[in-house]
Coordinates of C-alpha atoms and ligand atoms in Angstrom, one line a residue:
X1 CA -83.6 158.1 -222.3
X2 CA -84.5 154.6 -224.0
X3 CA -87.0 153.4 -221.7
X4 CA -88.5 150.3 -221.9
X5 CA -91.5 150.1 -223.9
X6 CA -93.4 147.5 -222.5
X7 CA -94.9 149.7 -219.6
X8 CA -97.1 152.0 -222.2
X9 CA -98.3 148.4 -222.8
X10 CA -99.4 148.1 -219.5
X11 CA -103.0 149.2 -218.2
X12 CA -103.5 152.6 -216.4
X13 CA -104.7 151.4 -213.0
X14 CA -103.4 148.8 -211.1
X15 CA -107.3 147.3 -209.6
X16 CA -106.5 148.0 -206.2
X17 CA -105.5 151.5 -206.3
X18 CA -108.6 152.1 -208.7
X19 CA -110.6 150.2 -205.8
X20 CA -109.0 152.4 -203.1
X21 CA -109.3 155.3 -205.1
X22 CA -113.7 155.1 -205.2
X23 CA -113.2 153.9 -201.4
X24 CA -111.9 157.2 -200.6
X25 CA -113.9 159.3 -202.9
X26 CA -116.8 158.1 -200.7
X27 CA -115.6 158.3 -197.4
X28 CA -115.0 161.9 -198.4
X29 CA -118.4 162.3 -199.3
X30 CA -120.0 160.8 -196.5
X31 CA -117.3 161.0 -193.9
X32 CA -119.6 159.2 -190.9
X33 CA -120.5 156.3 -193.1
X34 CA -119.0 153.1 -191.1
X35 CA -117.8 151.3 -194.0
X36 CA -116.5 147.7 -194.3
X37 CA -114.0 146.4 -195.9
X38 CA -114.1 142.7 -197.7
X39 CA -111.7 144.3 -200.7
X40 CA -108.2 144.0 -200.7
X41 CA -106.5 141.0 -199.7
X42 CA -104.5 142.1 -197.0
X43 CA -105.2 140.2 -193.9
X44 CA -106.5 141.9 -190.6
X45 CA -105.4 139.6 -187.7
X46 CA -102.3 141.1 -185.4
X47 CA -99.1 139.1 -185.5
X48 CA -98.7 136.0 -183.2
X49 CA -96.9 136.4 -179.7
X50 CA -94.4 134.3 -180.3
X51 CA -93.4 135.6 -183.3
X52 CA -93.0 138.9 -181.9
X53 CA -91.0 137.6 -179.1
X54 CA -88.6 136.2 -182.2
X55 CA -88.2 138.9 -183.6
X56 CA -87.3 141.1 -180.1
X57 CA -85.0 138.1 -179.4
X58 CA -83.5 138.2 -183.1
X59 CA -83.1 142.0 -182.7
X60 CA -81.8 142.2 -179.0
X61 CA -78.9 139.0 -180.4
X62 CA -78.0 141.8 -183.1
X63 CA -77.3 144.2 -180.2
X64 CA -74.9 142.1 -178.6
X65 CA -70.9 141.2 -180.9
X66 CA -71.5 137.8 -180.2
X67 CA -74.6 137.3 -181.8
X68 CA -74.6 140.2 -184.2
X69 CA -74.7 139.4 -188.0
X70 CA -74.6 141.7 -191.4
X71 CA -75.4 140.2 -194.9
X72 CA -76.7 136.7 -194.8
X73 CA -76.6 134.0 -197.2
X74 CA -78.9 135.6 -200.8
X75 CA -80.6 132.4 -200.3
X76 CA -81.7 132.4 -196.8
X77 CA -80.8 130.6 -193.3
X78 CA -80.5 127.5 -192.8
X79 CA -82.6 127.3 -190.0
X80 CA -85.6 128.9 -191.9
X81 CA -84.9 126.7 -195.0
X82 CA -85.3 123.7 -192.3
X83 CA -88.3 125.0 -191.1
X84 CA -89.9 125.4 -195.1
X85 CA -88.6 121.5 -195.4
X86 CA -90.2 119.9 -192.1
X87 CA -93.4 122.2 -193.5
X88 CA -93.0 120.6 -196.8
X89 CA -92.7 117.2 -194.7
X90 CA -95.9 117.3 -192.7
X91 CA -97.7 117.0 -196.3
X92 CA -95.6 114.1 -197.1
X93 CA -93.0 116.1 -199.4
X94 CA -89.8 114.4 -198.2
X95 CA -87.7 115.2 -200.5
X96 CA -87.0 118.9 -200.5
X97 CA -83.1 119.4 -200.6
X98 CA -81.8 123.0 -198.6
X99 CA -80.1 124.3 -202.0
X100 CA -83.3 123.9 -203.1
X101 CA -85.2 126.7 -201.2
X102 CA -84.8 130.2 -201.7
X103 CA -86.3 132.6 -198.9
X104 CA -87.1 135.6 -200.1
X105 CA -89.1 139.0 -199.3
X106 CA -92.6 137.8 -200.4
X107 CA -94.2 135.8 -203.4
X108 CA -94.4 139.4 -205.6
X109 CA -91.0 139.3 -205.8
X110 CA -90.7 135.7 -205.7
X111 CA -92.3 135.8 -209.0
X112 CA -92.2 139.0 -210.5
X113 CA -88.4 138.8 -210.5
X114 CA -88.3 135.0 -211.4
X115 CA -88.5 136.5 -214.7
X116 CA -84.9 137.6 -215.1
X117 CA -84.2 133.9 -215.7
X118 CA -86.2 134.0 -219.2
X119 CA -85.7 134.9 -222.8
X120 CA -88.3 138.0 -223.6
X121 CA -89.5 135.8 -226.9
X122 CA -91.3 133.5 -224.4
X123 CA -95.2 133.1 -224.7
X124 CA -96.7 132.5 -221.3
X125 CA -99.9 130.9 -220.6
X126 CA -102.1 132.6 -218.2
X127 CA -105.0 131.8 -216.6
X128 CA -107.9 134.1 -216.8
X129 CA -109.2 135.5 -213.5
X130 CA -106.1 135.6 -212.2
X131 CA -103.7 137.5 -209.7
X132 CA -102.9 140.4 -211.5
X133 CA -98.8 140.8 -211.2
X134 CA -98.7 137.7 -213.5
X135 CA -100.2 139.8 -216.3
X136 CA -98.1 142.8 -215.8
X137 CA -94.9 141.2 -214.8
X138 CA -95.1 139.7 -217.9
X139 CA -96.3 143.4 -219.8
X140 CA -92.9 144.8 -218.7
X141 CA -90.9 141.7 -219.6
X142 CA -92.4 141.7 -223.4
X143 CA -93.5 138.4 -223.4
X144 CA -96.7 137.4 -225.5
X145 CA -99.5 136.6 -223.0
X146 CA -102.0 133.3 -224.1
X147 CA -105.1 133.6 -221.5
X148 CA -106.3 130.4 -220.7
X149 CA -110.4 130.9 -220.0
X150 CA -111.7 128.8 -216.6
X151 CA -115.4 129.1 -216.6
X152 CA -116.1 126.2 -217.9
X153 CA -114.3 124.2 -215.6
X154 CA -115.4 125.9 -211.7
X155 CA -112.7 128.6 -213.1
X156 CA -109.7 125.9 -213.2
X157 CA -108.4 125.9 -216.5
X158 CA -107.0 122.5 -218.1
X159 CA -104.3 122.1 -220.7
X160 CA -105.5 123.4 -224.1
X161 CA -104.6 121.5 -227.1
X162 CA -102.4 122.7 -229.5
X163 CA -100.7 125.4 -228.0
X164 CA -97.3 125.8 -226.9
X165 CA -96.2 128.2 -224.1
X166 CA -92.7 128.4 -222.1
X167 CA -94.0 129.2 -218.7
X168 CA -97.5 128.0 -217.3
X169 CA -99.0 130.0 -214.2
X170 CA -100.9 128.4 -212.1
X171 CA -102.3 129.9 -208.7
X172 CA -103.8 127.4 -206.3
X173 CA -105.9 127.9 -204.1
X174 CA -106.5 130.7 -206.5
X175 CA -106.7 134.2 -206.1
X176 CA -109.5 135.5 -207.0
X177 CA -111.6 132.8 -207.4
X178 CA -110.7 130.7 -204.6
X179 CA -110.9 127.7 -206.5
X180 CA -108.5 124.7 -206.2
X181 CA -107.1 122.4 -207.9
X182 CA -106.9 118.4 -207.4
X183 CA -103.6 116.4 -207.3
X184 CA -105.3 114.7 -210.3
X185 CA -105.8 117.8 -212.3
X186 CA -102.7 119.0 -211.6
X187 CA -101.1 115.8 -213.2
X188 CA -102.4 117.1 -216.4
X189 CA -100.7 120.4 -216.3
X190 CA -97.0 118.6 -215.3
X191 CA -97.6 115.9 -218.2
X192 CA -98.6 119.1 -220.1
X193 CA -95.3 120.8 -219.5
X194 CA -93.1 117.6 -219.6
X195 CA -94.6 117.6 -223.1
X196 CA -94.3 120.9 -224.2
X197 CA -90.9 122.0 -222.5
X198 CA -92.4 124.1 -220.6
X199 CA -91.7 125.5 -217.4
X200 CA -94.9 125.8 -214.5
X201 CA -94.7 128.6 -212.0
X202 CA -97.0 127.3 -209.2
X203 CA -98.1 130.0 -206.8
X204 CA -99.0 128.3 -203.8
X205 CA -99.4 131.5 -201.4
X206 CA -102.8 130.3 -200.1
X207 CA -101.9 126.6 -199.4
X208 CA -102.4 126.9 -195.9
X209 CA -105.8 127.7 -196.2
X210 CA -107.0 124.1 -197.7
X211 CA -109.3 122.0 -195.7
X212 CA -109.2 117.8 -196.1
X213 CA -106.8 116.3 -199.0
X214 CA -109.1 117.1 -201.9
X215 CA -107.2 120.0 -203.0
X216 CA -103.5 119.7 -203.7
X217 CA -101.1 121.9 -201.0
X218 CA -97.9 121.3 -203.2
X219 CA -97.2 121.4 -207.1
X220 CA -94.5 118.4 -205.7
X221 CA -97.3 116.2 -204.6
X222 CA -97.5 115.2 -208.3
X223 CA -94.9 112.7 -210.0
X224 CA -92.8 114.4 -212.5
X225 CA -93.5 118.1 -210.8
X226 CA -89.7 118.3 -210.3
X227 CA -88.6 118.0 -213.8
X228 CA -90.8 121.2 -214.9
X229 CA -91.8 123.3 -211.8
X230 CA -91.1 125.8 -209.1
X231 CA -93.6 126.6 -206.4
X232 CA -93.5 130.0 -205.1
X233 CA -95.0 130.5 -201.7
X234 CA -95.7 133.1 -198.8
X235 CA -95.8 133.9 -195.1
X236 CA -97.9 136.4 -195.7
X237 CA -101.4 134.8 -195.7
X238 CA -101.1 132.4 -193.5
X239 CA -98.9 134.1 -190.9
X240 CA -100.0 138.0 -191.1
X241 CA -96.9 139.1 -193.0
X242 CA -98.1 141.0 -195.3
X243 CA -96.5 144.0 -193.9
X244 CA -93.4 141.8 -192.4
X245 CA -92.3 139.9 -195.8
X246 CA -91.4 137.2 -195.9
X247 CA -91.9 134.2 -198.6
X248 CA -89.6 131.5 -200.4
X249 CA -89.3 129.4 -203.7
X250 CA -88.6 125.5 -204.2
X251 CA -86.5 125.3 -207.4
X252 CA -85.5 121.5 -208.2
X253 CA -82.0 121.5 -208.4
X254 CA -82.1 119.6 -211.7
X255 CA -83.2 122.5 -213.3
X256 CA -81.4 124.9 -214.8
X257 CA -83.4 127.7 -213.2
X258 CA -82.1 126.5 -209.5
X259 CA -78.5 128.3 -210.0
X260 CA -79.5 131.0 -212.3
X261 CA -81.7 131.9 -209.4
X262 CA -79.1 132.0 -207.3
X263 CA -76.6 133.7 -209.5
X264 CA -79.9 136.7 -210.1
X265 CA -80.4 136.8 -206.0
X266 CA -76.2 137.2 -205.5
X267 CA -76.4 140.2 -208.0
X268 CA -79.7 141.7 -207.3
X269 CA -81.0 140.8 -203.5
X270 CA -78.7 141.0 -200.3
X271 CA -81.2 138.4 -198.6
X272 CA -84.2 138.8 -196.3
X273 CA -83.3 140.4 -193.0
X274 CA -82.3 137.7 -190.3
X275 CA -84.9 139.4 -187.9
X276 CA -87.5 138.5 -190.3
X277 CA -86.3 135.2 -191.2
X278 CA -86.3 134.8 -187.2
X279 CA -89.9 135.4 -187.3
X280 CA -90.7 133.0 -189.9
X281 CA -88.9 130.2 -188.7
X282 CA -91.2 130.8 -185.5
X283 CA -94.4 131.1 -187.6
X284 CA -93.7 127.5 -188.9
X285 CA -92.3 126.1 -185.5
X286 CA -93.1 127.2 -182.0
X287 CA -96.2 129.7 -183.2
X288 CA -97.3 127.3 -185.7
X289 CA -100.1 127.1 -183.6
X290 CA -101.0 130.8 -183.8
X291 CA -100.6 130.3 -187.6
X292 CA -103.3 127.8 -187.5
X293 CA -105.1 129.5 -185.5
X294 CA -105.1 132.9 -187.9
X295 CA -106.0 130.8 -190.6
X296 CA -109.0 129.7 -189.0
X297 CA -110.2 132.5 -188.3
X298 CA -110.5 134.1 -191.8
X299 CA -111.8 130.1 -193.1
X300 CA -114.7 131.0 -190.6
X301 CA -115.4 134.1 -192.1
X302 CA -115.6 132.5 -195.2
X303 CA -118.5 129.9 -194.0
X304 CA -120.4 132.3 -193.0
X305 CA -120.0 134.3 -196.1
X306 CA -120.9 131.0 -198.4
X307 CA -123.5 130.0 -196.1
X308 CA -125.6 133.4 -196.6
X309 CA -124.5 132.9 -200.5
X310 CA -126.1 129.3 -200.1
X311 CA -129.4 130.5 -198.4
X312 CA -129.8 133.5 -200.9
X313 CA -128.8 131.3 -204.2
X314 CA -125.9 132.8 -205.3
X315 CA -124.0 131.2 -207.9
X316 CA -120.3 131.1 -206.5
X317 CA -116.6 129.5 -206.5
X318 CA -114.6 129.7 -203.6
X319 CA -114.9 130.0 -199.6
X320 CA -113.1 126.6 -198.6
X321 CA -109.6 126.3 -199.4
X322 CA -109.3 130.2 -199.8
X323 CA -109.9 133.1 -198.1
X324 CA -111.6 134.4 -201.4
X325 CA -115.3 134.1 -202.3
X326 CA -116.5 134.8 -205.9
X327 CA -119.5 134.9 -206.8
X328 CA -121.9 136.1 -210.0
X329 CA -124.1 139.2 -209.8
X330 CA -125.2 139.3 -213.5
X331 CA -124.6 143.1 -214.1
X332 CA -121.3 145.0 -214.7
X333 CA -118.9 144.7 -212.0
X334 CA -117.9 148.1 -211.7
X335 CA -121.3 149.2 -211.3
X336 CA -122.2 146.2 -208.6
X337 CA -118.9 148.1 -206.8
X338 CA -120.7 151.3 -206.5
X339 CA -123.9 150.2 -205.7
X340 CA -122.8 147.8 -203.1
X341 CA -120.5 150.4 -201.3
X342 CA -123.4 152.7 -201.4
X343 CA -126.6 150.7 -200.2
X344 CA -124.4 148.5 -197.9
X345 CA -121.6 150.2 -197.3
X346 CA -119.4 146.8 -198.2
X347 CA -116.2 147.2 -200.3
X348 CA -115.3 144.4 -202.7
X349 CA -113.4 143.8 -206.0
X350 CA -115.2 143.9 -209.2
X351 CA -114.6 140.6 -211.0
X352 CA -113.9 142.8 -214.4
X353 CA -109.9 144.1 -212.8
X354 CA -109.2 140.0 -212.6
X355 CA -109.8 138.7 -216.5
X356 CA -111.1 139.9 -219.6
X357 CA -114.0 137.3 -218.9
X358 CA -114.9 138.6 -215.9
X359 CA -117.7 141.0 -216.0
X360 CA -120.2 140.4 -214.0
X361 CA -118.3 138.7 -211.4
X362 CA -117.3 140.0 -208.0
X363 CA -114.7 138.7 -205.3
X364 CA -114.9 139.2 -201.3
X365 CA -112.5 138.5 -199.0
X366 CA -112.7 137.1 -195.4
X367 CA -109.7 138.9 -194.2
X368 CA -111.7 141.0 -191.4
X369 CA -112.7 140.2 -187.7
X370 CA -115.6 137.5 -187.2
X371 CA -117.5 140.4 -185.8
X372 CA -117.2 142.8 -188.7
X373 CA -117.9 140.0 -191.3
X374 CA -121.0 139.1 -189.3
X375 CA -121.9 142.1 -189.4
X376 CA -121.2 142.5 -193.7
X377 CA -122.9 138.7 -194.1
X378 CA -126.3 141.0 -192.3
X379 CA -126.2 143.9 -194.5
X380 CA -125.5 141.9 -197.5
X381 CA -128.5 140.0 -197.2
X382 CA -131.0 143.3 -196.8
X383 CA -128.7 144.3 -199.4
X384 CA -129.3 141.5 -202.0
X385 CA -132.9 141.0 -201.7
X386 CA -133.2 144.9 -202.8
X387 CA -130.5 144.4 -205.2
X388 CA -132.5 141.4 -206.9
X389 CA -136.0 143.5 -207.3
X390 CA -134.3 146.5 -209.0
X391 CA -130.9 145.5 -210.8
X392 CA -132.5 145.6 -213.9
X393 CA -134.2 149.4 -213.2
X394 CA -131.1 151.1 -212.2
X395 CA -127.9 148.8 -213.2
X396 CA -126.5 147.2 -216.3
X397 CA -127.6 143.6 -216.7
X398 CA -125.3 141.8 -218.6
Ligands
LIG401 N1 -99.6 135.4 -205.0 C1 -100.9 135.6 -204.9 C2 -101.8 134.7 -205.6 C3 -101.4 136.7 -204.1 O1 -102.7 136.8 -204.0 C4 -100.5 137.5 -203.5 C5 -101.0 138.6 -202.7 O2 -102.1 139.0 -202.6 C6 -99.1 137.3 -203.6 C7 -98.7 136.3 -204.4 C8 -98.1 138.2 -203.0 O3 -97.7 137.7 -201.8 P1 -96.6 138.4 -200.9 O4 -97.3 139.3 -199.9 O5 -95.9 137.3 -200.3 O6 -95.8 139.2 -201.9

């Protein structure tokens, strides 16, 4: 067989299934210990009402001739691309044009697969911590990787000089850090691309989580944005769909990229299924108030996570705009895992899985009840006091 060769390039463990692998190593081992989870981010909440009763409804219209349907359109309904452009409208985005949004199964795919649509000679600029599927998407297409380091800047890289990429990724709200960026900084990554050629992949699958009008909520709230980006974005964060799927892409139809996308979706993707797309359109319209409502819940978690973070001094990124909070411990992250799961029986992510630059960091979600993250935010604390007197007696200091 020739197979491709890019995936021996690509690292053995995908940091989640590494992470879920020690979870279940040590709920082997100590099968009574009540342990809580603040690791992956999956979200925790049950689905809305309403947009159960869409979906019944979708699926009871399928039952009858009149209202049954097979394939739809590779590019989605047009009632759910309405729904995406009155969302796009409340933020002042009035200019969104139907053949302009693709719905599709999720952001993974929304991204992963946008990569049909490129040469393998591009060099992609990354930013490091960063969603992982970036990196490896990239791995299996054979495209040379140029990580863009965000410590100095709160972990919100800025145009480097001198260097010349074809596609930018940029995640904001960003996952893992939870940082966001401005409409002003983001001007200096489209005047960036405008300058280069270059093409920005904006992932915008936490958007729903920023608070106020200092972050930006659209890569299309900056002038110019439609002559060198697509935003990618996702029901599944601000709507519980992780397990549902549901997500969509904005490709300006003066690009290029806007037909070949179609033209990839007609060959490869038979659309997402009209009972989903059902839901959606309800998770934007009549339950947008139980989407709200979701949201809020997990940005409460967060405050209570930064607020114990605040009191105890921990240096940290993240917690508004997010559902992510990342914060510093100063020894290896792998070992903080461990110990952490072990004294306080709290999962998290070590920082390392994210970046190259990222030992010693650690990310938490607040994708849990408010009761269980109460209950984390009061073991942490006994936790971190302890941690503080001994890290340097029985952890790695970095
Ligand atoms: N983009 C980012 C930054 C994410 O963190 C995730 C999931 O965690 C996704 C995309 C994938 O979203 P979806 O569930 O829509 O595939």
């Amino acid at each position: 067989m020739k197979l491709n060769q890019n995936f021996s390039k690509l690292g053995d463990n995908y940091l989640f299934a590494e992470v879920e692998r020690r979870v279940t190593a040590y709920k082997t081992e100590f099968p009574q210990a009540d342990v809580i989870s603040l690791g992956i981010g999956d979200v925790t909440q049950p689905l809305s009402m309403k947009v159960v009763d869409a979906c019944k409804n979708a699926a009871t219209e399928l039952s009858m001739r009149a209202g049954f349907r097979g394939y739809g359109p590779y590019d989605g309904y047009p009632f759910l691309k309405n729904a995406i452009i009155d969302y796009y409208k409340l933020r002042g985005i009035d200019n969104i044009h139907p053949d302009e949004v693709f719905v599709t199964d999720g952001a993974k795919n929304g991204i992963g697969n946008f990569l049909d649509l490129f040469s393998p000679k591009c060099t992609v600029l990354i930013p490091d911590p960063v969603y992982p599927a970036y990196v490896d998407a990239n791995v299996m297409a054979g495209h040379k990787i140029i990580y863009l380091d965000g410590r100095e800047n709160n972990f919100l890289p800025m145009p480097p000089a001198r260097v010349k990429a074809d596609i930018i990724y940029i995640c904001s709200p960003n996952n893992p850090t939870g940082a966001a960026y401005t409409v002003e900084q983001l001007k200096a990554w489209v005047d960036y691309a405008l300058d280069t050629d270059a093409v920005i992949l904006y992932d915008a699958a936490y958007e729903s989580y920023i608070e106020g009008s200092d972050a930006a909520r659209s890569i299309f709230q900056v002038t110019g944005a439609r002559d060198c980006a697509v935003e990618i974005c996702s029901f599944s964060k601000m709507s519980g769909f992780t397990g549902v799927r549901c997500g969509w892409n904005i490709i300006p139809m003066n690009s290029p990229l806007n037909r070949m996308w179609l033209r990839r979706q007609a060959v490869k993707f038979n659309g997402t299924s009209y009972v989903v797309q059902r839901m959606a359109e309800s998770a934007l319209r009549g339950g947008y108030e139980d989407t709200k409502k979701m949201v809020e819940v997990y940005r409460s978690n967060a405050k209570l996570i930064t607020k114990l973070f605040d009191k105890l001094k921990i240096q940290y990124v993240g917690g508004v705009h997010a559902p992510y909070v990342w914060f510093y411990t100063g020894v290896d992250s792998g070992e903080f895992f461990d110990y952490l799961l072990k004294k306080a029986r709290i999962v998290s992510t070590p920082g390392s899985g994210f970046g190259k630059n990222c030992n010693g960091w650690m990310r938490i979600t607040s994708f849990n009840t408010p009761e269980r993250t109460a209950e984390a935010v009061k073991r942490f604390e006994t936790f971190w006091k302890e941690f503080v007197e001994v890290k340097d007696k029985v952890l790695t200091c970095l």
